[in-house]
Short mmCIF file of C-alpha atoms and ligand atoms in Angstrom, two decimals:
data_model
loop_
_atom_site.label_atom_id
_atom_site.label_comp_id
_atom_site.label_asym_id
_atom_site.label_seq_id
_atom_site.Cartn_x
_atom_site.Cartn_y
_atom_site.Cartn_z
CA MET A 1 37.49 5.50 -21.38
CA SER A 2 34.96 7.97 -23.27
CA GLU A 3 35.59 11.54 -22.49
CA GLU A 4 32.06 12.25 -20.53
CA ILE A 5 31.97 12.49 -16.85
CA ILE A 6 28.88 12.72 -15.32
CA ILE A 7 27.98 13.51 -11.78
CA ILE A 8 24.78 13.41 -9.47
CA GLY A 9 24.01 14.87 -6.73
CA TRP A 10 21.29 13.26 -3.23
CA LYS A 11 20.89 14.83 0.16
CA ALA A 12 18.57 11.51 1.75
CA PRO A 13 18.20 11.76 4.83
CA SER A 14 17.95 9.20 8.91
CA ASN A 15 14.70 7.96 10.28
CA ILE A 16 13.51 6.78 13.13
CA ALA A 17 11.21 3.74 13.09
CA LEU A 18 8.37 3.91 15.59
CA VAL A 19 7.45 0.32 14.90
CA LYS A 20 10.66 -1.71 14.65
CA TYR A 21 11.54 -3.71 11.22
CA TRP A 22 13.79 -6.33 12.98
CA GLY A 23 14.15 -9.54 11.32
CA LYS A 24 14.70 -9.94 6.96
CA ARG A 25 13.78 -13.19 5.13
CA GLY A 26 14.79 -13.98 1.85
CA ASN A 27 16.29 -11.12 -0.56
CA GLN A 28 16.34 -8.55 2.72
CA LEU A 29 12.48 -8.80 2.80
CA PRO A 30 11.60 -7.41 6.09
CA GLU A 31 9.91 -10.19 8.70
CA ASN A 32 7.08 -7.30 10.13
CA GLY A 33 6.17 -4.37 9.02
CA SER A 34 7.52 -1.31 10.44
CA LEU A 35 6.80 2.91 9.97
CA SER A 36 8.78 5.34 10.77
CA ILE A 37 9.39 9.52 11.62
CA THR A 38 12.05 11.15 7.77
CA LEU A 39 14.42 13.07 10.01
CA GLU A 40 15.67 16.32 8.65
CA ASN A 41 18.70 17.49 9.90
CA SER A 42 21.05 13.73 10.29
CA THR A 43 21.66 13.59 6.72
CA THR A 44 24.39 11.45 4.89
CA THR A 45 25.59 13.35 1.19
CA THR A 46 26.31 11.68 -2.02
CA PHE A 47 28.20 12.60 -4.48
CA LEU A 48 28.44 9.78 -8.13
CA SER A 49 30.05 10.48 -10.76
CA PHE A 50 30.80 7.83 -14.07
CA GLN A 51 32.40 7.48 -16.83
CA LYS A 52 31.77 5.03 -19.49
CA LYS A 53 33.92 2.19 -19.11
CA SER A 54 36.58 2.11 -23.05
CA GLU A 55 34.75 -1.29 -23.67
CA LYS A 56 32.01 -3.41 -22.21
CA GLY A 57 32.55 -4.58 -18.86
CA ASP A 58 32.18 -7.68 -16.51
CA THR A 59 32.89 -6.62 -13.06
CA ILE A 60 32.27 -3.36 -11.02
CA SER A 61 34.81 -0.59 -10.94
CA LEU A 62 34.30 1.63 -7.89
CA LYS A 63 36.02 4.01 -5.36
CA TYR A 64 34.64 5.23 -2.28
CA TYR A 65 35.61 7.98 -0.72
CA PHE A 66 33.80 9.28 3.49
CA HIS A 67 34.29 12.73 4.39
CA LYS A 68 37.34 13.20 1.29
CA GLU A 69 39.33 10.18 2.96
CA GLN A 70 39.56 6.81 0.87
CA VAL A 71 37.85 3.84 2.86
CA LEU A 72 38.55 0.18 1.86
CA PRO A 73 36.22 -0.97 4.29
CA PHE A 74 32.94 1.24 2.36
CA GLU A 75 34.48 0.72 -0.91
CA LYS A 76 34.58 -2.95 -0.38
CA LYS A 77 31.16 -2.95 1.16
CA THR A 78 29.84 -0.71 -2.10
CA GLU A 79 31.39 -3.11 -3.95
CA LEU A 80 29.34 -6.30 -2.75
CA LEU A 81 26.32 -4.65 -2.99
CA LEU A 82 26.96 -2.77 -6.37
CA ASN A 83 27.63 -6.51 -7.52
CA LYS A 84 24.07 -8.12 -6.04
CA LEU A 85 22.10 -4.95 -7.72
CA CYS A 86 23.76 -5.64 -11.69
CA SER A 87 20.68 -7.61 -12.26
CA GLU A 88 18.98 -4.96 -11.82
CA MET A 89 21.24 -2.54 -13.10
CA PRO A 90 23.62 -4.37 -15.81
CA PHE A 91 24.75 -0.95 -17.07
CA LEU A 92 27.13 -0.45 -13.30
CA VAL A 93 29.76 -2.88 -14.54
CA ASP A 94 29.72 -0.83 -18.03
CA TYR A 95 31.32 2.61 -15.86
CA GLU A 96 33.80 3.87 -14.10
CA LEU A 97 32.23 4.51 -10.35
CA VAL A 98 33.07 6.80 -8.03
CA PHE A 99 32.02 7.89 -5.03
CA HIS A 100 32.36 10.68 -2.52
CA SER A 101 29.70 10.68 0.71
CA GLU A 102 29.40 12.72 3.83
CA ASN A 103 27.71 11.98 7.24
CA ASN A 104 26.48 15.10 9.57
CA PHE A 105 25.97 13.11 12.08
CA PRO A 106 28.51 9.78 13.18
CA HIS A 107 28.00 6.42 11.69
CA SER A 108 27.25 3.34 13.08
CA THR A 109 26.52 4.44 16.91
CA GLY A 110 22.52 3.03 16.74
CA ILE A 111 22.26 6.61 14.32
CA ALA A 112 20.58 4.88 11.35
CA SER A 113 23.42 6.28 9.60
CA SER A 114 23.03 3.27 6.90
CA ALA A 115 18.97 4.23 6.53
CA SER A 116 20.51 7.91 5.30
CA SER A 117 23.85 6.64 3.51
CA MET A 118 22.33 3.81 0.98
CA SER A 119 19.14 5.77 0.36
CA ALA A 120 21.72 8.58 -0.92
CA LEU A 121 23.16 5.84 -2.34
CA ALA A 122 20.10 4.45 -4.04
CA LEU A 123 18.91 7.86 -5.58
CA CYS A 124 22.18 8.22 -6.89
CA LEU A 125 22.19 5.05 -8.84
CA VAL A 126 19.13 5.18 -9.92
CA SER A 127 19.33 8.67 -11.12
CA MET A 128 22.19 7.15 -13.13
CA GLU A 129 19.84 4.80 -14.59
CA GLU A 130 17.26 7.23 -15.93
CA ILE A 131 20.01 9.17 -18.10
CA VAL A 132 22.38 5.89 -19.36
CA ASN A 133 18.76 4.78 -20.11
CA ALA A 134 17.42 7.52 -21.19
CA ASN A 135 14.25 6.79 -19.76
CA GLN A 136 13.01 9.44 -17.45
CA LEU A 137 10.56 8.32 -14.51
CA GLU A 138 7.46 9.65 -12.96
CA ASN A 139 8.43 11.26 -9.67
CA ASP A 140 6.78 7.93 -8.10
CA GLU A 141 7.88 5.44 -10.17
CA PHE A 142 11.31 7.20 -9.57
CA PHE A 143 11.43 7.08 -5.99
CA ARG A 144 8.82 3.72 -5.76
CA ARG A 145 12.07 2.58 -7.51
CA ALA A 146 14.62 3.74 -5.33
CA SER A 147 13.56 2.92 -2.39
CA LEU A 148 13.54 -0.95 -3.41
CA ILE A 149 17.37 -0.12 -4.47
CA ALA A 150 18.24 1.29 -1.13
CA ARG A 151 16.09 -1.43 0.65
CA LEU A 152 18.49 -3.86 -1.35
CA GLY A 153 21.46 -1.78 0.87
CA SER A 154 19.71 -1.42 4.27
CA GLY A 155 16.25 -2.54 4.87
CA SER A 156 15.32 0.44 7.24
CA ALA A 157 17.25 2.80 4.04
CA SER A 158 13.73 1.47 1.81
CA ARG A 159 11.86 4.25 3.67
CA SER A 160 14.29 7.13 3.74
CA VAL A 161 13.60 8.16 0.16
CA TYR A 162 10.50 9.77 1.08
CA GLY A 163 9.15 12.93 3.80
CA GLY A 164 7.07 13.02 7.00
CA LEU A 165 6.37 9.42 8.39
CA VAL A 166 6.53 6.17 6.04
CA SER A 167 6.14 2.90 6.49
CA TRP A 168 7.45 -0.43 4.56
CA GLY A 169 6.13 -3.94 4.84
CA SER A 170 2.84 -5.10 3.85
CA SER A 171 0.28 -4.61 6.27
CA ASP A 172 -3.66 -4.95 6.38
CA SER A 173 -3.33 -1.28 7.94
CA ILE A 174 -1.92 0.28 5.14
CA ALA A 175 -3.59 0.55 2.50
CA ASN A 176 -0.50 0.48 -0.89
CA SER A 177 2.09 -1.46 1.86
CA SER A 178 4.60 -3.17 0.31
CA ASP A 179 7.33 -6.01 1.11
CA GLU A 180 9.69 -4.51 -2.23
CA TYR A 181 9.69 -0.66 -1.31
CA ALA A 182 8.29 1.77 1.32
CA THR A 183 4.95 4.09 0.57
CA PRO A 184 4.75 7.63 2.37
CA PHE A 185 2.06 7.33 5.18
CA LEU A 186 -0.46 10.41 5.18
CA LEU A 187 -1.02 12.33 7.82
CA HIS A 188 -4.06 14.45 7.67
CA GLU A 189 -3.53 18.18 8.18
CA GLY A 190 -4.48 18.46 11.46
CA SER A 191 -2.11 15.46 12.84
CA ARG A 192 0.51 16.95 15.44
CA LEU A 193 2.53 14.15 14.12
CA ASN A 194 3.32 16.96 11.29
CA LYS A 195 5.07 19.13 13.66
CA VAL A 196 6.22 16.46 15.76
CA MET A 197 10.56 17.15 16.93
CA ASP A 198 13.04 14.98 17.50
CA ILE A 199 16.42 14.98 19.92
CA ILE A 200 18.53 12.22 20.10
CA LEU A 201 20.28 12.05 23.01
CA ILE A 202 24.35 10.56 21.90
CA VAL A 203 25.18 9.05 24.99
CA SER A 204 28.03 7.34 22.71
CA SER A 205 28.77 7.47 19.65
CA LYS A 206 31.10 4.85 20.02
CA GLU A 207 30.37 1.81 16.94
CA LYS A 208 28.57 -0.76 18.42
CA SER A 209 29.17 -4.35 19.63
CA VAL A 210 26.12 -5.44 17.32
CA SER A 211 25.34 -4.79 13.93
CA SER A 212 22.02 -4.71 13.08
CA THR A 213 22.94 -7.08 10.04
CA LYS A 214 24.23 -9.32 12.70
CA GLY A 215 21.05 -8.48 14.85
CA HIS A 216 18.24 -9.08 12.01
CA ALA A 217 20.37 -12.78 11.97
CA LEU A 218 20.12 -13.75 14.87
CA MET A 219 16.90 -13.05 14.76
CA SER A 220 16.02 -16.19 12.21
CA GLU A 221 16.57 -18.65 15.56
CA HIS A 222 15.42 -17.05 17.87
CA PRO A 223 12.81 -18.64 20.75
CA TYR A 224 10.50 -14.99 20.39
CA ARG A 225 10.68 -15.00 16.65
CA GLU A 226 6.66 -16.10 15.66
CA ALA A 227 6.06 -13.80 19.33
CA ARG A 228 8.25 -10.58 17.94
CA LYS A 229 6.38 -10.87 14.61
CA MET A 230 2.86 -11.09 16.17
CA GLN A 231 3.84 -8.17 18.00
CA ALA A 232 5.12 -6.01 15.67
CA ASN A 233 2.25 -6.62 13.65
CA ASN A 234 -0.01 -5.95 16.41
CA ASN A 235 1.70 -2.72 17.52
CA LEU A 236 1.69 -1.29 13.70
CA ILE A 237 -2.35 -1.48 13.82
CA LYS A 238 -2.40 0.10 16.69
CA ILE A 239 0.09 2.98 15.70
CA THR A 240 -1.99 3.42 12.32
CA GLU A 241 -5.22 3.69 14.30
CA ALA A 242 -3.99 5.72 16.91
CA ILE A 243 -2.97 7.83 14.35
CA ARG A 244 -5.37 8.57 12.68
CA ILE A 245 -7.53 9.47 15.46
CA ASP A 246 -4.81 11.62 16.88
CA ASP A 247 -4.55 9.44 20.31
CA TYR A 248 -1.09 10.52 21.42
CA GLN A 249 -0.84 8.95 24.52
CA SER A 250 -1.29 5.53 22.81
CA ILE A 251 1.56 6.62 20.10
CA ALA A 252 3.97 7.28 22.67
CA GLU A 253 2.91 4.43 24.54
CA ILE A 254 3.58 1.55 21.13
CA ALA A 255 6.80 3.91 20.47
CA GLU A 256 8.70 3.47 23.34
CA ASN A 257 6.70 -0.51 23.98
CA GLU A 258 8.57 -1.12 20.25
CA ALA A 259 12.52 0.50 21.76
CA LEU A 260 12.49 -2.01 24.46
CA SER A 261 11.32 -4.31 22.80
CA LEU A 262 14.53 -4.20 20.06
CA HIS A 263 16.38 -4.22 23.11
CA ALA A 264 15.15 -7.26 24.91
CA LEU A 265 14.97 -9.44 21.46
CA LEU A 266 18.99 -8.52 21.33
CA MET A 267 19.77 -8.59 24.92
CA THR A 268 18.27 -12.47 24.20
CA SER A 269 19.89 -12.76 21.38
CA GLY A 270 23.57 -13.61 22.00
CA SER A 271 26.44 -12.33 24.66
CA ASP A 272 27.30 -8.85 22.59
CA GLY A 273 23.00 -7.93 22.58
CA LEU A 274 23.78 -5.38 25.96
CA LEU A 275 23.90 -2.35 23.48
CA LEU A 276 22.28 0.23 25.91
CA LYS A 277 24.36 1.94 28.50
CA PRO A 278 23.84 2.89 32.72
CA ASN A 279 23.60 6.58 31.26
CA THR A 280 20.88 5.56 28.41
CA LEU A 281 18.62 4.06 31.67
CA TYR A 282 19.23 7.07 33.77
CA ILE A 283 17.77 9.43 30.78
CA LEU A 284 14.24 6.58 30.52
CA GLU A 285 13.93 7.36 33.95
CA GLU A 286 13.87 11.11 33.73
CA ILE A 287 11.13 11.41 30.35
CA LYS A 288 9.28 9.55 33.13
CA ARG A 289 9.25 11.67 35.47
CA PHE A 290 9.30 14.96 34.08
CA ARG A 291 6.33 13.39 31.47
CA GLU A 292 4.71 12.58 35.07
CA THR A 293 5.38 16.14 36.32
CA SER A 294 4.84 18.45 33.39
CA GLY A 295 2.05 16.32 31.55
CA LEU A 296 3.30 16.36 28.00
CA ASP A 297 3.09 13.99 25.27
CA LEU A 298 6.76 13.47 25.03
CA PHE A 299 7.99 9.70 24.43
CA PHE A 300 11.69 8.49 23.74
CA THR A 301 12.34 5.86 21.27
CA ILE A 302 15.80 3.62 21.09
CA ASP A 303 17.57 2.37 17.49
CA ALA A 304 19.75 -0.61 18.39
CA GLY A 305 22.32 1.73 19.84
CA PRO A 306 22.91 2.80 23.10
CA ASN A 307 21.57 6.55 22.35
CA VAL A 308 17.78 7.77 22.54
CA HIS A 309 15.28 9.63 20.97
CA LEU A 310 13.50 12.10 22.32
CA ILE A 311 9.95 12.93 20.77
CA TYR A 312 7.79 15.67 21.40
CA TYR A 313 6.02 18.36 19.84
CA GLU A 314 7.16 21.90 18.17
CA ASP A 315 4.77 23.31 20.88
CA GLN A 316 6.32 22.02 23.85
CA ARG A 317 9.34 23.48 22.17
CA GLU A 318 10.86 25.50 25.06
CA GLN A 319 9.68 23.63 27.54
CA VAL A 320 11.90 20.47 26.07
CA LEU A 321 14.68 22.24 25.37
CA GLU A 322 15.48 23.44 29.51
CA PHE A 323 14.83 20.37 30.44
CA VAL A 324 17.36 19.00 28.59
CA ARG A 325 20.07 21.74 29.42
CA GLN A 326 19.05 20.83 32.44
CA ASN A 327 18.43 17.56 33.03
CA LEU A 328 19.03 15.04 30.35
CA SER A 329 22.93 16.42 28.72
CA GLN A 330 24.76 15.10 31.51
CA TYR A 331 23.99 11.86 30.41
CA CYS A 332 25.45 12.38 27.38
CA GLU A 333 28.79 12.41 25.87
CA ASP A 334 30.53 15.32 25.96
CA GLY A 335 27.45 17.15 26.68
CA ARG A 336 26.22 16.58 22.63
CA TRP A 337 22.19 16.43 21.48
CA ILE A 338 21.07 16.51 17.93
CA ASP A 339 18.37 18.80 17.66
CA ASP A 340 16.03 17.03 14.20
CA GLN A 341 12.37 16.75 13.79
CA PHE A 342 9.90 16.10 11.03
CA GLY A 343 11.81 15.88 7.55
CA SER A 344 10.42 16.49 4.24
CA GLY A 345 12.67 14.03 2.67
CA PRO A 346 16.20 13.46 0.42
CA GLN A 347 16.97 16.37 -2.39
CA LYS A 348 18.58 16.36 -5.69
CA ILE A 349 21.64 18.19 -5.64
CA THR A 350 23.29 18.01 -8.72
CA SER A 351 23.64 16.44 -12.56
CA VAL A 352 26.31 17.94 -14.07
CA MET A 353 27.76 16.85 -17.38
CA LYS A 354 31.89 16.72 -17.83
CA ASN A 355 33.60 16.53 -20.27
O1 LIG B 401 17.78 -1.13 7.79
P1 LIG B 401 18.88 -1.91 9.16
O2 LIG B 401 19.35 -3.23 8.28
O3 LIG B 401 20.05 -1.28 9.18
O4 LIG B 401 18.24 -2.10 10.21
C1 LIG B 401 17.53 -1.68 11.05
C2 LIG B 401 16.05 -1.96 11.94
C3 LIG B 401 16.65 -0.58 12.63
O5 LIG B 401 17.14 0.64 13.02
C4 LIG B 401 17.09 -1.34 14.51
C5 LIG B 401 15.03 -0.14 13.22
C6 LIG B 401 14.14 0.00 11.94
O6 LIG B 401 13.16 -0.75 11.43
O7 LIG B 401 14.87 1.35 11.57
#
């Protein structure tokens, strides 16, 4: 084996979709367009170290550590993914790969941990590709490639390689949108969305009963499949227009409609599809009541799990924090919630060479 070991690290954020990607076709292509907010504080940090094998390889060799422990299911999953990626990145079989990954929030609970973990992994792989091919990409090209590679691991991860508001899936309402990779959705400077915040109310941190892989698969035979595609595409057109004209009430209505539609689809997909918990519904009722009495523009969204994202704007922070402490934390597991906000995107941590 060659002496040289190179280590690359990326910290990548999770994201929360306002218009949900649900259902896929072909090689991880979305049935409909989606739009998400990249978060700032819920992140995965991944380090990839690689060392050239003494002879040209023909299989992937890797070890995967999660919070310093070797986790065989993650190792297996990553190996399957890297095998799939070999046609895109043939050099992968020529190296011994070691991944060290850490999440700062619970995984597999419907906070999109696959989004942050797969985007961190993809960013490491594209950085590795630059090094082994001795070909540094332009910034735009680098992130587009990372988005495409991340998408092959988890669709929602394609959006986490960018900060701010991000779309994925081709749509007439979004310039340069594509099914292959995500694109940043630019906000005008005065948009309040630049200061959007997210409190993630942890109703349960237990692993959910339906993985999103299974949920997407169930959509291919779902009786509402065609109606869902139409609904999501219309919601995407409507929300992008609402964002452009700063219509915050419509943004809230569309986002809530999307969250409830995702769960309606899950519930009508099969017997395991009920992911909402009683406390999820109490939280939604409290949010509606508080919105009516306070007149604030806050709204909820939910990913494929029981936890609720309370989306609000920075200028309402004090009132919202008080509301969360007084009315919502009682419905959270151990009173736990995550304070998050509009994020600036992934960060490269390091690129070191050891002999
Ligand atoms: O990225 P996946 O394959 O885990 O799918 C997740 C899809 C949702 O999180 C439910 C919605 C979305 O667009 O993020």
